[in-house]
Coordinates of C-alpha atoms in Angstrom, one line a residue:
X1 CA 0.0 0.0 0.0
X2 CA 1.1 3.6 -0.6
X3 CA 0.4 6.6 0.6
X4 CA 1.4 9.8 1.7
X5 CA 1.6 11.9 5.0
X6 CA 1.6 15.4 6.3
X7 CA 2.3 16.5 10.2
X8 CA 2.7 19.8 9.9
X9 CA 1.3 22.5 12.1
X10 CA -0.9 25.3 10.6
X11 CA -0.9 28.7 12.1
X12 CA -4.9 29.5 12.2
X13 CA -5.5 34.1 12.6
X14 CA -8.7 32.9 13.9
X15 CA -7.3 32.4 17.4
X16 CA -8.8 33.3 21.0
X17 CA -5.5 33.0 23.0
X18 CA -1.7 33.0 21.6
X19 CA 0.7 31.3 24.0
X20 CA 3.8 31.4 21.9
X21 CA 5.2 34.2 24.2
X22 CA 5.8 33.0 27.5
X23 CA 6.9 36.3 28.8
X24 CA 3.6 38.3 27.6
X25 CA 1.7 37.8 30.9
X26 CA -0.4 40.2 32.6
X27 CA -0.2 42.4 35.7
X28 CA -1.2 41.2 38.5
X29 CA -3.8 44.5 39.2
X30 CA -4.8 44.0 35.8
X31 CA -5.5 40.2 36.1
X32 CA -7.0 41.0 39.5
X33 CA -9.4 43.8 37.7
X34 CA -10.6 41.3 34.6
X35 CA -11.4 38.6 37.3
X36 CA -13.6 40.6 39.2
X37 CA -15.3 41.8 36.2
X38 CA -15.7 38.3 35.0
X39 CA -17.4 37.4 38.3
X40 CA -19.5 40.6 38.0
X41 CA -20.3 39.8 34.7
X42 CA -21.7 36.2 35.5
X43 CA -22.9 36.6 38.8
X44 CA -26.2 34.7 39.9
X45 CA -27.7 37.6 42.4
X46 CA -29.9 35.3 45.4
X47 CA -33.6 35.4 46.2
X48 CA -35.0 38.4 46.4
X49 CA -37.1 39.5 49.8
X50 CA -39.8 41.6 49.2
X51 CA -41.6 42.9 53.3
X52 CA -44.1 44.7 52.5
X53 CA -43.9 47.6 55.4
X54 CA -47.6 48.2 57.0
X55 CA -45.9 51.4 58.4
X56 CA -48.2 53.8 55.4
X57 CA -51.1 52.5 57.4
X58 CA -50.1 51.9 60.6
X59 CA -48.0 53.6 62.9
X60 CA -44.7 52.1 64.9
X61 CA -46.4 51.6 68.2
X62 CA -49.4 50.3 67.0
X63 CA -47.5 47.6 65.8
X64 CA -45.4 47.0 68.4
X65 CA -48.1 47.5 70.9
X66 CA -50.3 44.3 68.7
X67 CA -46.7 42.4 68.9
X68 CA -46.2 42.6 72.4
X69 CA -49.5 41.2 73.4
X70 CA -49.4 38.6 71.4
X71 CA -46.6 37.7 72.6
X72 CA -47.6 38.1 76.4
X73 CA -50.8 36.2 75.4
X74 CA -48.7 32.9 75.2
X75 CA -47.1 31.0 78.4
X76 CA -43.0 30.5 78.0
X77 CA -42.2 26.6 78.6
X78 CA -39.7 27.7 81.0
X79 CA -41.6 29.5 82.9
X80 CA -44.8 27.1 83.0
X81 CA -44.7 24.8 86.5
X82 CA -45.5 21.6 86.6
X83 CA -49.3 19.7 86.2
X84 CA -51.1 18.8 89.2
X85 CA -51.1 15.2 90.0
X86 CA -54.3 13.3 90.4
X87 CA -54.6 13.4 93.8
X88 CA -53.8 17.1 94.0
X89 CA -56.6 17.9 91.2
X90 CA -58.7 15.3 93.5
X91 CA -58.0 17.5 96.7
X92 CA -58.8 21.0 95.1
X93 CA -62.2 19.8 93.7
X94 CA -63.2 18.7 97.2
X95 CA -62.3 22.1 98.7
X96 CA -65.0 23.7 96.4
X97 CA -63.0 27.2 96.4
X98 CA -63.1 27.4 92.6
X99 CA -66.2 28.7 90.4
X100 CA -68.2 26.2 88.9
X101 CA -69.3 27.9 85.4
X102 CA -66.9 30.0 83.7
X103 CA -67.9 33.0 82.7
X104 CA -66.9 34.0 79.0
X105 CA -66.0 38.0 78.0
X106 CA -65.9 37.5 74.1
X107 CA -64.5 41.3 73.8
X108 CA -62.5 41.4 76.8
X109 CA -59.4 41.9 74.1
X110 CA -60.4 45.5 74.4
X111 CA -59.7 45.9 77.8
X112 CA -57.1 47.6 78.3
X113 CA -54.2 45.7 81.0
X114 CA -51.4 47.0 82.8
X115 CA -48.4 45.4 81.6
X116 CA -47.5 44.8 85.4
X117 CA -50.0 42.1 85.3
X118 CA -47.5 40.1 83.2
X119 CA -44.9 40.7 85.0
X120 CA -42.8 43.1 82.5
X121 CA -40.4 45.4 83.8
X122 CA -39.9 49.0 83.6
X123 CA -42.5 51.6 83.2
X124 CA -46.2 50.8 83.6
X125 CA -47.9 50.9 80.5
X126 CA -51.4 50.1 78.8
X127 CA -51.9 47.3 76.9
X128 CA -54.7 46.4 74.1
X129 CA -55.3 43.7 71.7
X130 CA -56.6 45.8 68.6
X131 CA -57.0 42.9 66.4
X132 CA -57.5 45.2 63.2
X133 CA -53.6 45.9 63.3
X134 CA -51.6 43.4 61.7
X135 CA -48.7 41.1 63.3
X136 CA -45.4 42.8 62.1
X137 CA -41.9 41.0 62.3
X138 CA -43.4 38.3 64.7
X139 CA -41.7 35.2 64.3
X140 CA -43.5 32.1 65.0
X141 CA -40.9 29.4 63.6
X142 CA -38.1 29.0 65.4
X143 CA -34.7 29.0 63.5
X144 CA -32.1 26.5 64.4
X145 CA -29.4 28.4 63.3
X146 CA -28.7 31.7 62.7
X147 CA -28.7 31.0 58.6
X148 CA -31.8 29.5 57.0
X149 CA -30.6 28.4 53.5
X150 CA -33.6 28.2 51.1
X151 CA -32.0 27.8 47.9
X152 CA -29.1 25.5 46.7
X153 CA -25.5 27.1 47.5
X154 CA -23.4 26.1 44.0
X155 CA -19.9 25.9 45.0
X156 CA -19.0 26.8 41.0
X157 CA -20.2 27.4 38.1
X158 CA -19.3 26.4 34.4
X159 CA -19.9 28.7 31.2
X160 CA -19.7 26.5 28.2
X161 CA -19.6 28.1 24.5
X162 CA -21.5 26.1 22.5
X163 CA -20.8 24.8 19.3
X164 CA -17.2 26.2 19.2
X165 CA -15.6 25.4 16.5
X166 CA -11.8 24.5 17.2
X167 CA -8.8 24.5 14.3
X168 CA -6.3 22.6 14.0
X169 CA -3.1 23.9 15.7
X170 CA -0.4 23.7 17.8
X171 CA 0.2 27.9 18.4
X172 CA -3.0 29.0 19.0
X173 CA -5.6 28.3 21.8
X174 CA -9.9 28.4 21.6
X175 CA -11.4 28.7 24.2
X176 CA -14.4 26.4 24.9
X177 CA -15.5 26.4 28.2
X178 CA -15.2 29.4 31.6
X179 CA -15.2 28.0 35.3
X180 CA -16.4 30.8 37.8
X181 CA -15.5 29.7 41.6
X182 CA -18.1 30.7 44.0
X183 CA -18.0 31.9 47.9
X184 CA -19.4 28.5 49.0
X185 CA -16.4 26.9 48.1
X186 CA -15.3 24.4 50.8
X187 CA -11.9 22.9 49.2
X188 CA -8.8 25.1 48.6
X189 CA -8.3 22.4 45.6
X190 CA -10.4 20.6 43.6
X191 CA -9.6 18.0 41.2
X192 CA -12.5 18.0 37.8
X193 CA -13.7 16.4 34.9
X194 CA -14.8 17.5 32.0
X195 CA -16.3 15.7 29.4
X196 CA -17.8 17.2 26.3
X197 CA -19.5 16.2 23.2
X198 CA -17.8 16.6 19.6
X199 CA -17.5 16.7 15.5
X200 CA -14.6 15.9 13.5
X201 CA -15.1 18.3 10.3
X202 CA -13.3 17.9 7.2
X203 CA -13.2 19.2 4.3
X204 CA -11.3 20.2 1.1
X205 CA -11.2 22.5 -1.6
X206 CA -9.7 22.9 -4.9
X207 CA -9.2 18.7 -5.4
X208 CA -8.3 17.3 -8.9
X209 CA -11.0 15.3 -10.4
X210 CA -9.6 12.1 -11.3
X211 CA -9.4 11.1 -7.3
X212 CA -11.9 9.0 -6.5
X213 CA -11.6 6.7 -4.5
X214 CA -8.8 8.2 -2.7
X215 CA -8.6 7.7 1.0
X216 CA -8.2 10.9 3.2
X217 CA -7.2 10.2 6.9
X218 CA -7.2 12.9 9.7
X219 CA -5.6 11.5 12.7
X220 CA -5.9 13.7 16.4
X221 CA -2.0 14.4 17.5
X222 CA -0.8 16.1 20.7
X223 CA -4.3 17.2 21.7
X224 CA -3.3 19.2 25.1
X225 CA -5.3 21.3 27.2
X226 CA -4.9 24.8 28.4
X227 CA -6.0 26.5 31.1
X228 CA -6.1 29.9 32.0
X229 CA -6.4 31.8 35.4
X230 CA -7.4 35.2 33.5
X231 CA -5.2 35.4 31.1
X232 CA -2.5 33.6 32.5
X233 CA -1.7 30.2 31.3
X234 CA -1.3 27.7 34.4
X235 CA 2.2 26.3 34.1
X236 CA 1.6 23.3 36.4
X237 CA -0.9 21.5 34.3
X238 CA -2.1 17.5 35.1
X239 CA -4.8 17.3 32.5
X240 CA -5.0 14.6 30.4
X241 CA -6.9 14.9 27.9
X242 CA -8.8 11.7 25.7
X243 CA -11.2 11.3 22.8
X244 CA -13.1 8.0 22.0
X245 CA -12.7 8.0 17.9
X246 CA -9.2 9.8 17.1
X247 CA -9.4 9.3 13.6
X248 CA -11.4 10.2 10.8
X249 CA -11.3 8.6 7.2
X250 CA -13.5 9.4 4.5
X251 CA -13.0 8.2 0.7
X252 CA -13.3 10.6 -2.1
X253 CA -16.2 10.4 -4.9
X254 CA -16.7 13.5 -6.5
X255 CA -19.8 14.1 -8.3
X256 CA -20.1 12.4 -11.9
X257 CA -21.6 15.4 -13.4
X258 CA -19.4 17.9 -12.2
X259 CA -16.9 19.2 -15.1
X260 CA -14.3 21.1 -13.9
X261 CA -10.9 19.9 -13.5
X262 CA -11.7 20.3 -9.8
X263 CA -13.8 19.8 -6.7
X264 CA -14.8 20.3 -3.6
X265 CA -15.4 18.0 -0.6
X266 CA -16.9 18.2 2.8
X267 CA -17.7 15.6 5.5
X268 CA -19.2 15.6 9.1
X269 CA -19.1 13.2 11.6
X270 CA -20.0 12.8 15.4
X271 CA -17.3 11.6 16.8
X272 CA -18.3 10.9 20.4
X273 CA -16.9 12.2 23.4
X274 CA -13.5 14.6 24.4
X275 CA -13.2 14.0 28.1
X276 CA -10.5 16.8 30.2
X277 CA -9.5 14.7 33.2
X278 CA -7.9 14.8 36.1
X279 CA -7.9 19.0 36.1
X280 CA -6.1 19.5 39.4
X281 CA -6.9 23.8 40.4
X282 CA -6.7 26.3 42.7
X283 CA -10.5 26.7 44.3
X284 CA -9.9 30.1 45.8
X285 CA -13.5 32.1 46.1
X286 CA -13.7 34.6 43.0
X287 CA -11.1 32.5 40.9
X288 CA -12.2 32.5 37.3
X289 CA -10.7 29.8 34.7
X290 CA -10.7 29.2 31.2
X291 CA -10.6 25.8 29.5
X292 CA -8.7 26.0 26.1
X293 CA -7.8 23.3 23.4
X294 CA -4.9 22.7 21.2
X295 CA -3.7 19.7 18.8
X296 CA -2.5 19.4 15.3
X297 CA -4.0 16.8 12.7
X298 CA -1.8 14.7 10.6
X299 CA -3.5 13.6 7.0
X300 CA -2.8 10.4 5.7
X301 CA -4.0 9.8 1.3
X302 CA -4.2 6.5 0.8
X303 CA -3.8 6.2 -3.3
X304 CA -3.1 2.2 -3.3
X305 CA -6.0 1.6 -5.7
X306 CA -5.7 4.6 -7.4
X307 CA -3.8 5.1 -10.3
X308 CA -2.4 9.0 -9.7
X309 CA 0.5 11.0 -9.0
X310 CA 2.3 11.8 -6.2
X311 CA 1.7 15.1 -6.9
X312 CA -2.1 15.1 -7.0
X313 CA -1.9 13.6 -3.0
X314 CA 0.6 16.3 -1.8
X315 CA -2.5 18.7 -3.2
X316 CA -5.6 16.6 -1.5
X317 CA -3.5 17.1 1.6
X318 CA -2.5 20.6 1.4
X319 CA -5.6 21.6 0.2
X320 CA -7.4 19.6 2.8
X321 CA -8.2 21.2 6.3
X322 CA -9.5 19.8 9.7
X323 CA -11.4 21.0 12.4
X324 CA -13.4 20.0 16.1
X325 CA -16.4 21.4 17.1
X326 CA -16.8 21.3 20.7
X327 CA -19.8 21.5 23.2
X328 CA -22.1 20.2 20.7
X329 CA -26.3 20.8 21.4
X330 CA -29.3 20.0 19.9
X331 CA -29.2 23.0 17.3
X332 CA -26.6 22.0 15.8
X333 CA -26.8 20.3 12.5
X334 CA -24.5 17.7 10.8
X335 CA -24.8 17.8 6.8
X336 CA -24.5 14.6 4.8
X337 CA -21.1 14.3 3.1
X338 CA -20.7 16.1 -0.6
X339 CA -18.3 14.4 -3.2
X340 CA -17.3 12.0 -0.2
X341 CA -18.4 9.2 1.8
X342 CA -18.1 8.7 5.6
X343 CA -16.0 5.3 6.3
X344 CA -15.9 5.8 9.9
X345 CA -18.6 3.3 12.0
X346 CA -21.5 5.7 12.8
X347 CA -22.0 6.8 16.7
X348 CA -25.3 7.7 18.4
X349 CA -25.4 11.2 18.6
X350 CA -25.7 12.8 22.2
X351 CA -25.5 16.0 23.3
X352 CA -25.1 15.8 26.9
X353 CA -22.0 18.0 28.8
X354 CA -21.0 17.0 31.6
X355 CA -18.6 18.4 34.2
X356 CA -17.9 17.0 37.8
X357 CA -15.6 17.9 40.5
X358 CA -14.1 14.6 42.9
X359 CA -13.8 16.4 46.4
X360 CA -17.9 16.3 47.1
X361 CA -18.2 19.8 45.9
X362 CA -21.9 21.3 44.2
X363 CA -21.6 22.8 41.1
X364 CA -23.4 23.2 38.0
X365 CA -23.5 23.9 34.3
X366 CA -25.0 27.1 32.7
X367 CA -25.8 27.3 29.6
X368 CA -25.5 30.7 29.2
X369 CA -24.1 31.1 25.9
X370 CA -26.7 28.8 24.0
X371 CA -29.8 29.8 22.0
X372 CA -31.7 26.8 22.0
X373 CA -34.7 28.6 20.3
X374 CA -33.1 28.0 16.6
X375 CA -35.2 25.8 14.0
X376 CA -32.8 24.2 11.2
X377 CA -34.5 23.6 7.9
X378 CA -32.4 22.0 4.9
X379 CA -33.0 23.6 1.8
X380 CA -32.3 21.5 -1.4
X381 CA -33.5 22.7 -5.2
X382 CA -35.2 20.1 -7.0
X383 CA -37.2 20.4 -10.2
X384 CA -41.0 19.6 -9.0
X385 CA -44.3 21.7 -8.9
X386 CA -46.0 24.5 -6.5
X387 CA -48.0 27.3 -6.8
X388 CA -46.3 28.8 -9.0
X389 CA -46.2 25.8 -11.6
X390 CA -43.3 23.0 -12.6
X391 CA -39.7 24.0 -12.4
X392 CA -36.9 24.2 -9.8
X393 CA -38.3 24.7 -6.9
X394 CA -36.7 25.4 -2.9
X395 CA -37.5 21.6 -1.8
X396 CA -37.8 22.1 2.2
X397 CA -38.7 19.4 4.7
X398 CA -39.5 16.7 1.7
X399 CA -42.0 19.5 0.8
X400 CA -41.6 21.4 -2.4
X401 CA -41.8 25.7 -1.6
X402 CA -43.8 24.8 2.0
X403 CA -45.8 27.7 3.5
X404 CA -43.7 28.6 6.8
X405 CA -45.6 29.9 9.7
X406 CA -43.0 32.3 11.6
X407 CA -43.3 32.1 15.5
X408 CA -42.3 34.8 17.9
X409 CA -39.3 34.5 20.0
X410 CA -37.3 31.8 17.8
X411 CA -34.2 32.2 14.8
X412 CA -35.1 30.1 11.7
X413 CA -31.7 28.8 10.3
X414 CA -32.1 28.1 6.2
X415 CA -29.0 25.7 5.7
X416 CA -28.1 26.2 1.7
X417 CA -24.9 23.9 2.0
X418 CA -26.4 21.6 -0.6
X419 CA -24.5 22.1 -3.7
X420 CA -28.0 22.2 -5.9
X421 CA -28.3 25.5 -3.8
X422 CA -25.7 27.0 -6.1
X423 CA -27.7 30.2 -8.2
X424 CA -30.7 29.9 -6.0
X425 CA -29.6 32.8 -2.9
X426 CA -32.8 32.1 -0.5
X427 CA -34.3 35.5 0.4
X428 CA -37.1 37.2 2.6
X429 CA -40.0 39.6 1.4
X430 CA -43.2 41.0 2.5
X431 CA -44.3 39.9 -0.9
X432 CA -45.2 36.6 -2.5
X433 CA -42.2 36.2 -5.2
X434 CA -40.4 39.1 -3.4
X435 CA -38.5 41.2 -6.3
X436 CA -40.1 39.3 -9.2
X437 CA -43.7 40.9 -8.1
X438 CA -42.3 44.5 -7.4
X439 CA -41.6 43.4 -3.4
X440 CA -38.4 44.2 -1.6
X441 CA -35.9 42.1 0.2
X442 CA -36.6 42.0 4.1
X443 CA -33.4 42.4 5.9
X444 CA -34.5 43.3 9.4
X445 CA -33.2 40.3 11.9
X446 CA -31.6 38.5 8.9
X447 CA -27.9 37.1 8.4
X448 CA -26.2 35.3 5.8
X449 CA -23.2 33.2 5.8
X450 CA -21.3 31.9 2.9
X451 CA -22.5 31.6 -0.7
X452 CA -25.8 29.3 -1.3
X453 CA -24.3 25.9 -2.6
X454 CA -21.5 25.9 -0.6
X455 CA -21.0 23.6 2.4
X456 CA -21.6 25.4 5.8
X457 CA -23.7 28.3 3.6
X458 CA -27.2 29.4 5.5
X459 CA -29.2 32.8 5.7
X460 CA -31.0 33.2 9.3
X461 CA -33.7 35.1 10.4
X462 CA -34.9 36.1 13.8
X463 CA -38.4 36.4 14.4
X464 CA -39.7 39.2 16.8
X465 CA -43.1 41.1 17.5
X466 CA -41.6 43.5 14.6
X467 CA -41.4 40.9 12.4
X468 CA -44.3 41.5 9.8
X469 CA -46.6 38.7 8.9
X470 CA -47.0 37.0 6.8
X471 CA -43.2 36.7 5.5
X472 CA -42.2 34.9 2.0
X473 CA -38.9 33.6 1.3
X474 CA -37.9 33.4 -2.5
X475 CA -35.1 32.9 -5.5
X476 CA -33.1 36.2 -6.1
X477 CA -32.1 35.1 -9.2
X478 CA -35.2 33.1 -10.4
X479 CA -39.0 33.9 -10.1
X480 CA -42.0 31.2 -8.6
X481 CA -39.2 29.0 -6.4
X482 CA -40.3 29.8 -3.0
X483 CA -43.6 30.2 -1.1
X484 CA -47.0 32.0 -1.2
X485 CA -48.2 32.6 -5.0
X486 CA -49.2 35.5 -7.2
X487 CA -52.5 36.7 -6.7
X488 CA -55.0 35.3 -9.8
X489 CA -55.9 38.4 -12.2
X490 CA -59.1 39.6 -12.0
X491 CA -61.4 38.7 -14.6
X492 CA -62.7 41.5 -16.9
X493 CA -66.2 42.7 -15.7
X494 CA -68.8 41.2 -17.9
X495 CA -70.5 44.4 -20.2
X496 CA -73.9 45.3 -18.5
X497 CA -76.5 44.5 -20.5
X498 CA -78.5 47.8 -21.9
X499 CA -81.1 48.9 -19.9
X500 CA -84.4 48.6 -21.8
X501 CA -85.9 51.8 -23.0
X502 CA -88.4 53.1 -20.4
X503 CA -92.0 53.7 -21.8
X504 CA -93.0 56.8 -22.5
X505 CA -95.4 58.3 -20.3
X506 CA -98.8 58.9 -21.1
X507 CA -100.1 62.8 -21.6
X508 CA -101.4 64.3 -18.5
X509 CA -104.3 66.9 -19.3
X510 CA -102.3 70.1 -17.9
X511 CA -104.2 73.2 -17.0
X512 CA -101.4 76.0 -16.5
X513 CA -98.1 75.4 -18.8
X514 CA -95.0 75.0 -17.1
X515 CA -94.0 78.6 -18.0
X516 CA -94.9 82.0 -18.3
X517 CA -98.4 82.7 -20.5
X518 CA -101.9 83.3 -20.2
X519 CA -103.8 80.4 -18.5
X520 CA -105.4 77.9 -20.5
X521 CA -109.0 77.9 -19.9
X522 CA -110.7 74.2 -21.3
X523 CA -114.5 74.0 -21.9
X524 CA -115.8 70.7 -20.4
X525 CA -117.6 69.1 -23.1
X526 CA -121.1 70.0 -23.3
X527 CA -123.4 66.9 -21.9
X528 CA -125.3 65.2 -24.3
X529 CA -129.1 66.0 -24.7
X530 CA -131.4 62.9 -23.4
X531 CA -133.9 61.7 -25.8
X532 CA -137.5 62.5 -24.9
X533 CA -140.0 59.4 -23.6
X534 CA -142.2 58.5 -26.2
X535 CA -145.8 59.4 -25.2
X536 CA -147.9 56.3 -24.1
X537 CA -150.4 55.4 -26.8
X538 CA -153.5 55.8 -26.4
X539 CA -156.6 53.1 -25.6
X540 CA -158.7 52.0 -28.0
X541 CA -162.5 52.8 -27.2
X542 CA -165.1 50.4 -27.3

């Protein structure tokens, strides 16, 4: 078998702490003034006690006046004798010198007593039971010690920054995790450990064509921890530091359509857990550490049944780069491979932290740097069908151009890494089709990253009660790939038919003209004469 290795050590600019210099430390004022901040900055403050004063209402000795009788209304124990035995009790009932009935004053709490009848010192005063005033600072439980802890007493605290993304190298330090030392702190040293969840990341850019089926290795070397007390790196160091999968392999197959003379690759995997034992510090109250990582990855190209040159592999590996993602959570997505294939044995995914100290001492994990409220949806661009009509379309949650209902309070991540992506920018509008129907691009709340069709590419937006509704996402370059849909044209009105001519009226006899002139006198038609009544003929004589 041949192949062909690289150990070298890459200076990344993307750095959060350089330790190169050993002399550039800081004052110890300075040091002294960024802890303090630090603590400041994360500090829990405690329960909260809101008393309500009575005194708007109520003056001071009419509280105090209500407190001290109840509290002379109540025998001590210590002062109480003893109870009379049965023969005693036996004896005073025969003697009859005691009152049979008991008489009962229901209001006798307003009479006032001297408080000589209790037996209290100093001058004689008044006493009354005004049972309208409330009780104010009486204490009825008693307290077994002069503290009463209510709420869990963390003797640290850990700050993790979530899915931090860690480069390969030996000269630089990130950062992945704070440890804030609280007051409670019993131990002057406590021993940790840390374990965290992680993802080897690979990828490579620029790769000649005619390697596939190439093997690329990425093997974990000198992975070391640092830790800093400010920004001081901790010389006496016992960490030892472990991963379960310290090697990742991948075999090249780049795209049969692609053609260019070169491609890229990218590849994900979960590679388990990176655990930080054995962390032996200095549990001072106020201390604040930071945990830091640093390793180098050697890359191994194994060409064996491959027929290329030597040449091409010196090119996969100096064009190839590696990094680990630390602190891995839920929102945190792992894209399938592009021109590769994953030859590692898959792992359950888990995204659990955890950090423990070995001395008995409480701490806990906050999770302050997370925002879990972050939806990831992979966008692909496939040719289908939407409301729009056939064509390449945004192809979302195995739905082509889905209609996405926006919810207060969360970020929705658009993850373009797919290479069919490439052309088809994903953008917001108020409109259906954005630009392509005269809307404009939304940019409030929105962020972009990388160039759609590129792995690691995604546009973000965040949704607050700003955020108009409803919101469309869309192509920039091409028209009818995204959701919502033009509205249908309005059909031309249908002509009105013609309205049928009215009849004309009939001729109304009009005595007076509508305008100026000499009335208009008609003679009523004269009546017509009746006939006269033939005269009765008359009788024949006999």
């Amino acid at each position: 078998m041949s192949s062909y290795t690289n150990n070298t050590n890459n200076t990344n600019n993307n750095t959060n702490q350089n330790t190169g210099n050993s002399n550039n430390t800081i004052s110890t004022t300075q040091n002294a003034c960024n802890q303090r901040r630090i603590n400041m900055l994360f500090n829990i403050p405690p329960v909260r006690l809101e008393k309500v004063s009575p005194y708007p209402d109520y003056t001071s000795q009419q509280l105090n006046m209500r407190r001290k009788v109840e509290i002379l209304k109540h025998n001590k124990n210590s002062t109480k004798g003893r109870k009379l035995t049965a023969k005693e009790t036996y004896a005073l009932i025969n003697r009859g010198n005691f009152r049979g009935n008991r008489l009962s004053c229901p209001e006798d709490s307003n009479i006032p007593l001297p408080t000589s009848r209790s037996g209290v010192p100093g001058p004689i005063m008044n006493l009354v039971e005004d049972k309208s005033v409330p009780l104010y600072n009486y204490i009825t439980n008693t307290l077994s010690s002069a503290e009463e802890i209510t709420e869990p007493k963390y003797e640290w605290l850990v700050y993790l920054l979530s899915n931090i993304t860690c480069p390969e190298s030996l000269l630089n330090v990130t950062r992945i995790a704070s440890l804030m030392i609280k007051e409670s702190i019993s131990n002057s040293f406590t021993t940790y450990t840390y374990t965290t969840p992680v993802v080897y990341y690979l990828t490579g850019r620029n790769i000649p064509i005619d390697t596939s089926g190439v093997l690329v290795t990425a093997e974990l070397n000198n992975l070391t921890s640092k830790i800093f007390y400010g920004d001081n790196l901790i010389l006496n160091d016992y960490t030892f530091l472990s991963v379960n999968q310290p090697t990742f392999t991948i075999s090249l197959q780049p795209n049969p359509s692609i053609t260019e003379s070169t491609y890229d690759y990218h590849a994900k995997i979960y590679a388990g857990y990176m655990t930080f034992s054995n962390v032996y510090l200095s549990t001072n109250p106020g201390f604040v550490y930071n945990i830091g990582l640093t390793y180098n990855a050697s890359k191994l190209v194994d060409y064996s049944n491959v027929n290329i040159a030597s040449d091409e592999s010196t090119t996969i590996i100096n064009n190839s780069t590696f990094s680990l993602v630390a602190n891995i959570q839920d929102n945190y997505v792992i894209e399938g491979p592009t021109n590769c294939k994953l030859l590692n044995a898959p792992i359950m995914k888990s995204t659990t932290t955890f950090f423990n100290a070995l001395n008995n001492s409480i701490g806990t994990i906050s999770k302050s740097y997370d925002n879990t409220n972050i939806i990831n949806l992979d966008v692909s661009v496939l040719y289908g069908e939407n409301k729009y009509g056939s064509g390449n379309k945004y192809y979302i949650g195995n739905v082509f151009s889905p209609e996405i209902t926006f919810q207060v309070g969360y970020t929705y991540k658009f993850i373009q890494s797919n290479s069919s992506n490439t052309g088809h920018p994903l953008r917001f509008s108020t409109t259906p089709n954005g630009s392509h129907n005269n809307g404009f691009e939304y940019l409030s709340g929105v962020f972009a990253s990388g160039e759609a069709g590129e792995f690691g590419s995604y546009i973000s937006i965040e949704i607050t009660e700003n955020t108009p509704s409803p919101l469309y996402y869309y192509c920039v370059n091409h028209s009818g790939m995204g959701s919502g849909r033009l509205p249908d044209p309005e059909p031309e009105p249908e002509p009105e038919p013609e309205p049928e001519p009215e009849p004309e009226p009939e001729s109304e006899f009009i005595k007076y003209p509508p305008f100026s002139g000499p009335p208009v006198f008609i003679e009523p038609e004269p009546e017509p004469e009746s006939e006269p009544e033939p005269e009765p003929e008359p009788e024949p004589e006999v």
